[in-house]
Short mmCIF file of C-alpha atoms in Angstrom, two decimals:
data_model
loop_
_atom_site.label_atom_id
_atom_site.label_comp_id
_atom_site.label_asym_id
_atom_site.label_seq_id
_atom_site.Cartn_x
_atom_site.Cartn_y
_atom_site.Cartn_z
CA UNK A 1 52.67 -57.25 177.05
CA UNK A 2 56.40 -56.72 175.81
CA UNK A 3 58.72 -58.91 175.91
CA UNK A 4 62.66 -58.59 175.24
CA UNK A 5 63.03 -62.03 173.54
CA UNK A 6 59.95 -62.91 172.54
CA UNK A 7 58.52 -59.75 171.15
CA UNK A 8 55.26 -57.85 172.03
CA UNK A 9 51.92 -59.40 172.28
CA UNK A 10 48.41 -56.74 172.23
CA UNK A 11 45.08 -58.37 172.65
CA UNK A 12 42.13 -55.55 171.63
CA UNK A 13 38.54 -55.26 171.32
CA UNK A 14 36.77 -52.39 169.70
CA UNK A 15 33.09 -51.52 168.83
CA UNK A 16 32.75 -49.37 165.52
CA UNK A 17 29.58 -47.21 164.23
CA UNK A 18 29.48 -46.65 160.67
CA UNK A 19 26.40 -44.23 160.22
CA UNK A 20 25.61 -43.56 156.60
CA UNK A 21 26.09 -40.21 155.12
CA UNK A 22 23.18 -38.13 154.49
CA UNK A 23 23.41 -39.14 150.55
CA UNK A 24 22.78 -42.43 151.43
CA UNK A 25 19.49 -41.54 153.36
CA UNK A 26 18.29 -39.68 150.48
CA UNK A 27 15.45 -40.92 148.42
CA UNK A 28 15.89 -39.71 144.58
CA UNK A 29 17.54 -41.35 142.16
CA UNK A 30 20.73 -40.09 140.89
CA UNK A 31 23.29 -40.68 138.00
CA UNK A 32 26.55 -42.74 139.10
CA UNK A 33 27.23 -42.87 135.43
CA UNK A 34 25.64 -43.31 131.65
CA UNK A 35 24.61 -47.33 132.50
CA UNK A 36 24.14 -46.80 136.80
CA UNK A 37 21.55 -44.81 138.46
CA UNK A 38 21.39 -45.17 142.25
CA UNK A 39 18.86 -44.49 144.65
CA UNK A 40 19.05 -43.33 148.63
CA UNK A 41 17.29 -45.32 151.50
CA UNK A 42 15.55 -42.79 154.20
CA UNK A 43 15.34 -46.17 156.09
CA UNK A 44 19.04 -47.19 156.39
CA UNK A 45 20.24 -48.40 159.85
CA UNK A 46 23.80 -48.40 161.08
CA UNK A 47 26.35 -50.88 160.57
CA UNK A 48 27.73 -51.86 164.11
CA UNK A 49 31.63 -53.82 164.23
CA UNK A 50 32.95 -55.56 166.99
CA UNK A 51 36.41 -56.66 166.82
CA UNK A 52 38.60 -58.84 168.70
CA UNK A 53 42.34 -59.02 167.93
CA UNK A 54 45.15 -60.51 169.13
CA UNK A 55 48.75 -59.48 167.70
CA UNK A 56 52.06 -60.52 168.15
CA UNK A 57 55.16 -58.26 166.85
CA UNK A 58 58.81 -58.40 166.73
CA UNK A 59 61.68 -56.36 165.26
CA UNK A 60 65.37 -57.57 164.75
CA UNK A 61 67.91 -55.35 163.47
CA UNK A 62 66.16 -53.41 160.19
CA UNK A 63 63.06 -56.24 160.27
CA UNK A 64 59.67 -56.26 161.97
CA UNK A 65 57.57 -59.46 162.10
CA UNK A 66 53.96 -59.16 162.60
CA UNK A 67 51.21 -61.44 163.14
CA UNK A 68 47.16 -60.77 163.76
CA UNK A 69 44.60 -63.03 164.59
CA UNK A 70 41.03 -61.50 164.43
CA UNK A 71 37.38 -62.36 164.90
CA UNK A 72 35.06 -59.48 163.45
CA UNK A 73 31.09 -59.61 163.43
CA UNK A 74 29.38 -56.96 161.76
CA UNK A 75 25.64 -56.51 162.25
CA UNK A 76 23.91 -54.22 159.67
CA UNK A 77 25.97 -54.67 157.21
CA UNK A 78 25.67 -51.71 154.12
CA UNK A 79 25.48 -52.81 150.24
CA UNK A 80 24.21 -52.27 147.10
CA UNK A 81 21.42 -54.11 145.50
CA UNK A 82 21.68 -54.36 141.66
CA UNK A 83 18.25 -54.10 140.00
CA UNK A 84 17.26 -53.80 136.39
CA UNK A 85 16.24 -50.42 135.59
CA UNK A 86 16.23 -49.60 131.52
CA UNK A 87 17.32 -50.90 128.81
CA UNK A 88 21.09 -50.94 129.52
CA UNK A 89 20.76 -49.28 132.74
CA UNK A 90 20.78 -50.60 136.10
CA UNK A 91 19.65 -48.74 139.78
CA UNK A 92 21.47 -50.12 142.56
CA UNK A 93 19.86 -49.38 145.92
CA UNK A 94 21.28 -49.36 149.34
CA UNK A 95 20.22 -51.62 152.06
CA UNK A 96 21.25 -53.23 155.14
CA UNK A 97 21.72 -56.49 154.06
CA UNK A 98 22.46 -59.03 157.21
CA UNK A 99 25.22 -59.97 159.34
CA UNK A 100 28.30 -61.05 158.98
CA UNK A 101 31.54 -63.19 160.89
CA UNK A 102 34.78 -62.42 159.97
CA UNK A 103 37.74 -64.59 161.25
CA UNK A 104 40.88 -64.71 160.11
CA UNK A 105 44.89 -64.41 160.58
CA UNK A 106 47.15 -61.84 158.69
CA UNK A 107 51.06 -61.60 158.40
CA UNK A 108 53.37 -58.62 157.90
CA UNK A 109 57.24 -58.50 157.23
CA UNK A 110 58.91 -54.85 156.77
CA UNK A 111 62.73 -54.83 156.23
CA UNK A 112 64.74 -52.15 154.70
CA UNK A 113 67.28 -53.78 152.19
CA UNK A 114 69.61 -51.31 151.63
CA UNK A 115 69.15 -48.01 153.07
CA UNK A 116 67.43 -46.52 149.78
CA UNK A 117 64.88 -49.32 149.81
CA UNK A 118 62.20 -50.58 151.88
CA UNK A 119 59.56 -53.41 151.62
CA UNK A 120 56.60 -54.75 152.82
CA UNK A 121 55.15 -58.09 152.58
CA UNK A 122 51.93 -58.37 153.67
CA UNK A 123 49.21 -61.99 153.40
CA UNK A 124 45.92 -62.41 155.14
CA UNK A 125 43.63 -65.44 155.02
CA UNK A 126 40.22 -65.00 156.13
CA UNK A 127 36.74 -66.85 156.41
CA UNK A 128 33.07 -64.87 155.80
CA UNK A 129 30.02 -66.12 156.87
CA UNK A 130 27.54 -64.06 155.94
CA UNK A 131 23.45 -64.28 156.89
CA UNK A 132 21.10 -61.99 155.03
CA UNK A 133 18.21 -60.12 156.25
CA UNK A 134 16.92 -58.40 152.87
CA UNK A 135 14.88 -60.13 150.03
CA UNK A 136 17.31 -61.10 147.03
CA UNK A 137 20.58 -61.30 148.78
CA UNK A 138 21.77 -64.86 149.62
CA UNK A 139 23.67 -66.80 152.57
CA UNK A 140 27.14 -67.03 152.00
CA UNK A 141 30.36 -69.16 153.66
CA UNK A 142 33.45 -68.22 151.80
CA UNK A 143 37.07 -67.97 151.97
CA UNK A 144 39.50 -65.36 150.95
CA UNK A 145 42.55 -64.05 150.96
CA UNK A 146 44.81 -60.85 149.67
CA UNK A 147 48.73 -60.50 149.19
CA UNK A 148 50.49 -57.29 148.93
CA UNK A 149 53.73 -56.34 147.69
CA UNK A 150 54.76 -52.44 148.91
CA UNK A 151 58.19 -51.22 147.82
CA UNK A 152 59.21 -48.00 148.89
CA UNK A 153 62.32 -46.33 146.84
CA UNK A 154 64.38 -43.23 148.04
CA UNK A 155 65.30 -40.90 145.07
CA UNK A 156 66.97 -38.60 146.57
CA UNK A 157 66.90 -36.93 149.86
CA UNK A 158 63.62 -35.61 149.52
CA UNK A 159 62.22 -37.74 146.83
CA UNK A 160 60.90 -41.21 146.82
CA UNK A 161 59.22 -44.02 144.94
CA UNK A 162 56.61 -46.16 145.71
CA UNK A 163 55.69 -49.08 143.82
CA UNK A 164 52.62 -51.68 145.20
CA UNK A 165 51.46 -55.07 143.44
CA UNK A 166 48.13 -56.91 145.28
CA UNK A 167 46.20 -59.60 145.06
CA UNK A 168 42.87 -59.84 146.02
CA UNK A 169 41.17 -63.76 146.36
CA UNK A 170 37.87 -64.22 144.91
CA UNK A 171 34.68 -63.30 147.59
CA UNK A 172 31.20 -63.87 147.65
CA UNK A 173 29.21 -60.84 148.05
CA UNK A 174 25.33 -60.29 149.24
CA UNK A 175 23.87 -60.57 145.37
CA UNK A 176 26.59 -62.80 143.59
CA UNK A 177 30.82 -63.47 143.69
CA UNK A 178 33.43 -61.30 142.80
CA UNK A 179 36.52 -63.13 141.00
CA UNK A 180 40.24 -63.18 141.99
CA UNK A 181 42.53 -60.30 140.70
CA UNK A 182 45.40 -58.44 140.65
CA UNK A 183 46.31 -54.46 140.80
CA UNK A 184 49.27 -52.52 140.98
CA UNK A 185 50.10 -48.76 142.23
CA UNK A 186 52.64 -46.29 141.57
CA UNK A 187 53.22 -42.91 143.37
CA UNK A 188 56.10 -40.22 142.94
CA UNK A 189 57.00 -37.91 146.11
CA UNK A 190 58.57 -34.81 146.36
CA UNK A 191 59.05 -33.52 150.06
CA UNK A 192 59.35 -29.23 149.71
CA UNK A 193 61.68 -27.56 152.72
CA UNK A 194 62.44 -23.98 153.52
#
């Protein structure tokens, strides 16, 4: 629904499939690396997502203000479980390991600066509630969020600059939590014409 004052408004639903690649289905184990072996599951379902989103988004002279509200639930979902294999060596296995409600809100603000610079600031705040169906992974209610930073830099006319900083929240995940942190990205591009 567009609006010319008040901006555009999109309300969405989707179903996903996520079928696992045939490495996943196979059962022998295999090296990830010197400490990690993982093993294949013949038996793996699909994971099926069904989203629901409603957006709103405006643009004013060089900005555009966007903001998502979304409810996901994921059925299926795909992990890893962590076992103890060998001394020093672990075999993660994959399984479906329950279902999952995701609801949440994100925000986005692009604006370009100056005309040789243009960022994106990007927040979402979300709440998991997840419900296992496998032996050894646990319940979980948790709430998380991620910030990103993207600055894009033009060089010259056909080079550019891109520099990213993130945050990711701390999560709980089907065997354990995963703690807050913080990673950064930097990427050089050079555009070739005849």
């Amino acid at each position: 629904y567009n609006t010319t004052k008040a901006g555009t408004f999109t309300l969405g639903y989707s179903r996903r499939t996520n079928r696992p690649g045939i490495w996943k289905l196979e059962p022998y184990i295999t090296y990830e690396d010197y400490h990690t072996r993982i093993i294949g599951n013949p038996d793996l379902e699909s994971e099926y997502i069904h989203s629901l989103e409603l957006s709103w988004r405006k643009t004013s002279g060089n900005t555009q203000v966007a903001a998502i509200a979304y409810v996901r639930r994921e059925t299926g979902v795909v992990d890893y479980v962590r076992r103890a294999y060998d001394v020093g060596v672990t075999l993660d296995s994959i399984i479906n390991a329950g279902n999952e409600w995701l609801n949440g809100f994100e925000v986005q603000v692009t604006t370009k600066p100056t005309p040789w610079w243009q960022l994106t600031a990007n927040g979402d705040l979300s709440f998991h509630r997840f419900r296992a169906t496998y032996q050894g992974c646990t319940d979980t209610n948790s709430t998380t969020g991620a910030i990103g930073w993207i600055n894009s830099f033009r060089l010259a006319k056909n080079t550019s600059l891109q520099f990213d900083g993130h945050f990711v929240g701390g999560n709980h995940l089907t065997q354990g939590t995963e703690k807050p942190y913080v990673y950064f990205d930097l990427a050089a591009r050079q555009t070739l014409n005849r």
